[in-house]
XYZ file of C-alpha atoms in Angstrom:
391
model
C -1.347 3.586 -3.714
C -3.037 0.507 -5.199
C -5.586 2.756 -6.918
C -2.838 4.987 -8.339
C -0.951 1.935 -9.624
C -4.050 0.745 -11.483
C -4.641 4.227 -12.902
C -1.076 4.578 -14.199
C -1.050 1.069 -15.673
C -4.089 1.975 -17.794
C -2.893 5.527 -18.578
C -2.509 5.958 -22.352
C 0.054 8.775 -22.226
C 3.660 8.911 -21.075
C 4.693 9.830 -17.540
C 7.829 10.315 -15.446
C 7.625 9.346 -11.776
C 10.102 9.926 -8.940
C 9.515 7.603 -6.001
C 11.278 5.702 -3.211
C 8.538 3.036 -3.282
C 10.175 0.132 -5.127
C 6.989 -1.960 -5.164
C 5.157 0.955 -6.799
C 7.946 1.464 -9.357
C 7.919 -2.221 -10.289
C 4.159 -2.079 -10.809
C 3.938 0.982 -13.081
C 7.239 1.628 -14.897
C 8.857 0.100 -17.992
C 11.994 2.260 -18.165
C 14.321 3.395 -15.395
C 16.684 6.358 -15.170
C 19.191 6.640 -12.334
C 21.581 9.470 -11.429
C 24.636 8.178 -9.576
C 28.194 9.437 -9.126
C 27.561 12.324 -11.549
C 26.521 9.843 -14.258
C 23.164 9.016 -15.848
C 22.140 5.364 -16.244
C 19.123 4.234 -18.283
C 17.637 0.719 -18.459
C 14.684 -0.785 -20.291
C 12.512 -2.290 -17.576
C 11.209 -1.563 -14.097
C 13.228 -0.945 -10.925
C 14.019 -4.604 -10.203
C 15.161 -5.202 -13.783
C 17.285 -2.036 -13.664
C 19.019 -3.220 -10.501
C 19.706 -6.618 -12.080
C 21.289 -4.934 -15.116
C 23.317 -2.592 -12.898
C 24.557 -5.578 -10.886
C 25.613 -7.313 -14.117
C 27.419 -4.155 -15.193
C 29.199 -3.909 -11.843
C 30.279 -7.541 -12.098
C 31.679 -6.951 -15.598
C 33.433 -3.807 -14.326
C 34.861 -5.751 -11.379
C 36.291 -8.447 -13.676
C 37.764 -5.836 -16.017
C 39.255 -3.959 -13.059
C 40.898 -7.107 -11.687
C 42.214 -8.197 -15.103
C 43.621 -4.712 -15.785
C 45.353 -4.651 -12.404
C 46.783 -8.096 -13.143
C 48.112 -6.867 -16.505
C 49.645 -3.751 -14.908
C 51.460 -5.929 -12.355
C 52.754 -8.204 -15.150
C 54.105 -5.251 -17.146
C 55.708 -3.659 -14.087
C 57.483 -6.953 -13.297
C 58.958 -6.819 -16.817
C 59.980 -3.192 -16.259
C 61.684 -4.061 -12.982
C 63.472 -7.028 -14.547
C 64.782 -4.992 -17.481
C 66.010 -2.216 -15.207
C 67.933 -4.749 -13.146
C 69.722 -5.930 -16.288
C 71.044 -2.394 -16.615
C 71.626 -2.247 -20.383
C 70.856 0.927 -22.350
C 68.508 -0.898 -24.729
C 66.673 -2.390 -21.782
C 66.158 1.073 -20.223
C 64.422 2.206 -23.442
C 62.165 -0.883 -23.430
C 61.469 -0.446 -19.718
C 60.391 3.179 -20.260
C 58.054 2.104 -23.062
C 56.543 -0.631 -20.908
C 56.123 1.755 -17.995
C 54.165 4.149 -20.234
C 51.967 1.219 -21.228
C 51.319 0.408 -17.573
C 50.585 4.072 -16.805
C 48.053 4.245 -19.662
C 46.285 1.161 -18.344
C 46.245 2.592 -14.829
C 44.667 5.796 -16.163
C 41.777 3.775 -17.614
C 41.031 1.957 -14.354
C 37.495 2.442 -13.095
C 37.028 0.957 -9.644
C 33.783 -0.982 -9.111
C 31.444 0.056 -6.331
C 32.204 -1.325 -2.918
C 30.071 -4.373 -2.200
C 28.058 -3.421 0.881
C 26.619 -6.937 0.979
C 30.084 -8.161 1.876
C 30.088 -6.198 5.135
C 28.746 -8.459 7.825
C 28.124 -7.930 11.504
C 26.421 -10.190 14.004
C 23.844 -8.195 15.957
C 23.854 -10.271 19.098
C 20.817 -9.623 21.294
C 20.689 -10.910 24.860
C 18.154 -13.635 25.532
C 14.872 -12.802 27.225
C 13.230 -14.964 29.863
C 10.850 -17.368 28.128
C 9.452 -17.373 24.611
C 6.974 -14.510 25.137
C 8.357 -11.003 24.725
C 5.113 -9.039 25.038
C 1.523 -9.892 25.995
C -1.374 -7.443 26.031
C -5.027 -8.326 26.683
C -8.183 -6.288 26.152
C -6.379 -3.084 25.176
C -8.557 -0.100 24.239
C -8.096 3.515 23.182
C -10.675 6.256 22.651
C -10.641 9.950 21.853
C -14.015 11.430 20.934
C -14.863 7.989 19.527
C -13.345 4.521 20.059
C -10.098 4.014 18.125
C -9.682 0.365 19.052
C -11.069 -1.914 21.734
C -10.670 -5.475 22.974
C -7.232 -5.711 21.390
C -5.068 -8.722 22.279
C -1.391 -8.553 21.352
C 1.202 -11.324 21.558
C 4.817 -10.984 20.353
C 7.185 -13.942 20.619
C 10.976 -13.993 20.848
C 12.797 -13.501 17.552
C 9.716 -12.511 15.548
C 9.733 -9.674 13.032
C 6.178 -8.415 13.453
C 4.652 -5.880 11.077
C 1.769 -3.770 12.429
C -0.564 -2.886 9.578
C -3.578 -0.604 9.304
C -4.906 2.557 7.619
C -3.977 6.017 8.876
C -5.824 6.875 12.071
C -6.589 3.278 13.073
C -4.462 3.526 16.231
C -1.063 2.032 15.362
C 0.960 4.787 17.055
C -1.487 4.883 19.992
C -0.988 1.154 20.506
C 2.798 1.571 20.430
C 2.556 4.332 23.047
C 0.560 1.991 25.295
C 3.322 -0.592 24.956
C 6.076 1.932 25.731
C 4.170 3.177 28.778
C 3.592 -0.379 29.999
C -0.126 0.397 30.070
C -2.033 -2.886 30.079
C 0.834 -4.946 28.664
C 3.178 -7.449 30.249
C 6.823 -7.450 29.148
C 8.931 -10.510 29.914
C 11.932 -10.269 32.270
C 15.121 -9.348 30.474
C 13.349 -7.422 27.680
C 14.936 -4.054 26.914
C 12.959 -1.957 24.457
C 14.605 0.302 21.901
C 12.214 2.759 20.254
C 12.462 4.658 16.957
C 9.563 7.089 16.578
C 8.418 10.062 14.558
C 10.535 12.392 16.739
C 13.684 10.258 16.645
C 15.909 13.305 16.113
C 15.233 14.468 19.681
C 17.636 11.811 20.995
C 20.542 13.100 18.876
C 23.081 15.694 20.014
C 23.307 17.894 16.929
C 26.661 19.376 17.984
C 28.342 15.968 18.119
C 29.379 13.802 15.178
C 27.574 10.748 13.837
C 30.151 8.451 15.420
C 30.009 10.224 18.798
C 26.211 9.954 18.880
C 26.178 6.254 18.041
C 29.079 5.393 20.372
C 27.217 7.078 23.220
C 24.560 4.313 23.052
C 26.803 1.456 21.944
C 27.733 -1.691 23.837
C 30.090 -2.599 20.971
C 33.601 -1.303 20.133
C 34.112 1.477 17.590
C 35.190 -0.929 14.829
C 31.823 -2.716 15.058
C 29.932 0.575 15.179
C 31.648 1.765 12.008
C 30.749 -1.542 10.343
C 27.089 -0.981 11.222
C 27.232 2.576 9.877
C 28.874 1.292 6.692
C 25.988 -1.161 6.298
C 23.694 1.869 6.431
C 25.798 3.662 3.782
C 27.514 6.051 6.221
C 31.163 5.377 5.470
C 34.695 6.714 5.844
C 34.874 10.393 6.867
C 31.065 10.754 6.824
C 31.021 9.319 10.366
C 32.824 12.476 11.537
C 30.149 14.863 10.219
C 28.300 16.797 12.939
C 24.639 15.792 13.087
C 23.521 19.387 12.502
C 24.714 19.239 8.850
C 23.043 15.903 8.063
C 20.000 15.382 5.858
C 16.788 13.936 7.294
C 17.662 10.505 5.936
C 21.178 10.598 7.418
C 19.778 11.570 10.811
C 17.289 8.700 10.646
C 20.095 6.260 9.868
C 22.169 7.633 12.742
C 19.266 7.089 15.149
C 18.679 3.586 13.801
C 22.370 2.717 14.151
C 22.265 3.903 17.766
C 19.430 1.470 18.465
C 21.060 -1.451 16.680
C 24.296 -1.250 18.683
C 22.574 -0.578 22.011
C 21.725 -3.260 24.569
C 18.076 -3.329 23.393
C 16.760 -6.755 22.406
C 13.242 -5.675 21.378
C 13.096 -2.902 18.758
C 9.875 -0.984 18.136
C 10.180 1.035 14.924
C 7.426 3.478 13.959
C 7.853 4.403 10.279
C 11.651 3.860 10.107
C 11.521 4.099 6.304
C 10.412 7.750 6.220
C 13.066 10.079 4.730
C 15.146 7.146 3.442
C 16.042 6.849 -0.242
C 15.848 3.550 -2.113
C 19.432 2.527 -1.421
C 19.200 3.420 2.269
C 16.019 1.322 2.488
C 17.839 -1.666 1.029
C 20.732 -1.099 3.427
C 18.327 -1.037 6.394
C 16.723 -4.262 5.152
C 20.120 -5.965 5.115
C 20.863 -4.780 8.642
C 17.495 -5.839 10.105
C 17.751 -9.292 8.522
C 20.973 -9.725 10.525
C 19.406 -8.550 13.776
C 18.902 -11.410 16.249
C 16.440 -9.675 18.567
C 12.691 -9.116 18.223
C 11.108 -6.469 15.982
C 7.733 -4.736 15.995
C 7.482 -2.150 13.243
C 5.152 0.047 11.226
C 5.904 1.005 7.623
C 4.090 2.005 4.442
C 6.881 0.611 2.262
C 5.541 -2.705 0.953
C 8.874 -3.946 -0.395
C 10.510 -3.249 2.980
C 7.740 -5.152 4.756
C 8.057 -8.047 2.306
C 11.811 -8.286 2.896
C 11.757 -7.989 6.700
C 8.455 -9.178 8.221
C 7.894 -12.783 9.323
C 4.477 -12.176 10.917
C 1.689 -9.634 10.420
C -0.827 -8.142 12.805
C -3.414 -5.788 11.356
C -6.318 -3.688 12.521
C -9.682 -4.959 11.322
C -12.946 -3.538 12.700
C -11.025 -1.829 15.553
C -9.437 -5.129 16.618
C -6.154 -6.857 15.868
C -5.948 -9.925 13.664
C -2.723 -11.943 13.339
C -1.343 -13.704 10.278
C 1.638 -16.034 10.654
C 3.504 -15.573 7.399
C 4.966 -13.048 4.997
C 3.142 -10.132 3.411
C 3.090 -11.991 0.048
C 1.355 -14.975 1.651
C -1.117 -12.636 3.366
C -1.855 -10.816 0.097
C -2.425 -14.143 -1.683
C -4.802 -15.217 1.088
C -6.719 -11.924 0.829
C -7.054 -12.260 -2.949
C -8.218 -15.853 -2.579
C -10.797 -14.819 0.040
C -11.952 -11.851 -2.081
C -12.301 -14.109 -5.133
C -14.401 -16.519 -3.070
C -16.585 -13.693 -1.796
C -16.990 -12.326 -5.335
C -17.959 -15.761 -6.622
C -20.496 -16.177 -3.807
C -21.959 -12.702 -4.439
C -22.196 -13.495 -8.162
C -24.093 -16.720 -7.524
C -26.479 -14.966 -5.131
C -27.145 -12.277 -7.725
C -27.762 -14.857 -10.457
C -30.154 -16.746 -8.203
C -31.989 -13.523 -7.319
C -32.332 -12.516 -11.000
C -33.547 -16.003 -11.960
C -36.233 -15.800 -9.250
C -37.314 -12.344 -10.469
C -37.454 -13.620 -14.045
C -39.559 -16.606 -13.033
C -41.945 -14.315 -11.141
C -42.395 -11.991 -14.132
C -42.935 -14.989 -16.452
C -45.661 -16.286 -14.111
C -47.420 -12.920 -14.163
C -47.175 -12.786 -17.972
C -48.821 -16.200 -18.272
C -51.508 -15.360 -15.706
C -51.818 -11.542 -15.411
C -53.302 -10.093 -12.257
C -55.681 -7.164 -12.101
C -53.829 -3.970 -13.042
C -50.879 -5.755 -14.759
C -49.786 -4.257 -18.068
C -48.531 -6.973 -20.462
C -46.359 -4.428 -22.330
C -44.725 -3.179 -19.085
C -44.228 -6.754 -17.822
C -42.638 -7.731 -21.131
C -40.216 -4.762 -20.942
C -39.325 -5.697 -17.353
C -38.812 -9.338 -18.382
C -36.403 -8.342 -21.184
C -34.468 -5.977 -18.878
C -34.049 -8.605 -16.138
C -33.101 -11.237 -18.728
C -30.341 -8.930 -20.013
C -29.086 -8.385 -16.429
C -29.046 -12.145 -15.921
C -27.112 -12.680 -19.151
C -24.462 -10.140 -18.083
C -24.215 -11.640 -14.581
C -23.629 -15.134 -15.983
C -20.993 -13.893 -18.439
C -19.122 -11.703 -15.948
């Protein structure tokens, strides 16, 4: 993804890209087009700028909507007052005013419902002690070692992101945890798992609400609030699961976990199949969750918004970083810059030593040395040294 970002940033032509990766969109785009509610919205700027402009537009629409409603109520009070007076002239004026109110009502455009205003406290029962999960010396092999000597420590209330390239063993490690193989889980910990085959836990003949209520320790009103946070609202909760899209099924499974009695959620790629707005809804929900999280995701913006601690595979072992993904990225860049600077100095030193050696042979040639060849070599190494110093 990083390579593709760099390629597109230097691409001299035009391109149109469709993506759910907000980090990617921010990195490569300078104009945004959005289709919503049968309308087409265009903004100059990347995804984040587009969302800021759309929020400003919604705020202006909200103010206009409220002011128009206020004006309609004022006019209708006049209409009611004039009708009470009961004079013929007043009836004519009242009819005219009512038409004015009706015209204003016809122009009303309701702003979008503010999902951020829906709040729910995801209470998670306490676990015994501060340690939720401890694993020591974990290993996994197939035809070759996948990982070995892995130590894993997850503390209460952490939002831990498990990072690593495809095939490094992330899912294998999660399976070890779920099986209790070589790991110690603290008393009182109840694991809720969302995996690649999350749809297997859903009854496709039942509705969204029935599926979520089946796992819930909360009343229906709270469950519907959670579903609304995930953008499943109103009559959509009564849809049978069999007619849902992949993203809607994923959100139904996630809602079932969030309202269950689990206090340690392990989420393996929960962002797959989710559109941008569903991703943002899930971020809001997980930030409200009081339990412990261990999750895998390829969505960098999602990780940035949710994770409080990172653990990543490096040389078939796990390394921990206490901080956000932005802090980790800054640390990596700082370390890479230091390594680049060190490599540059070593190369300069090496070239200077080669140059000194050639100069010595030019001043005191040995048997078989060709002055012309030595001079060419000296000039070539000197040019390399000049480039290395100026890089």
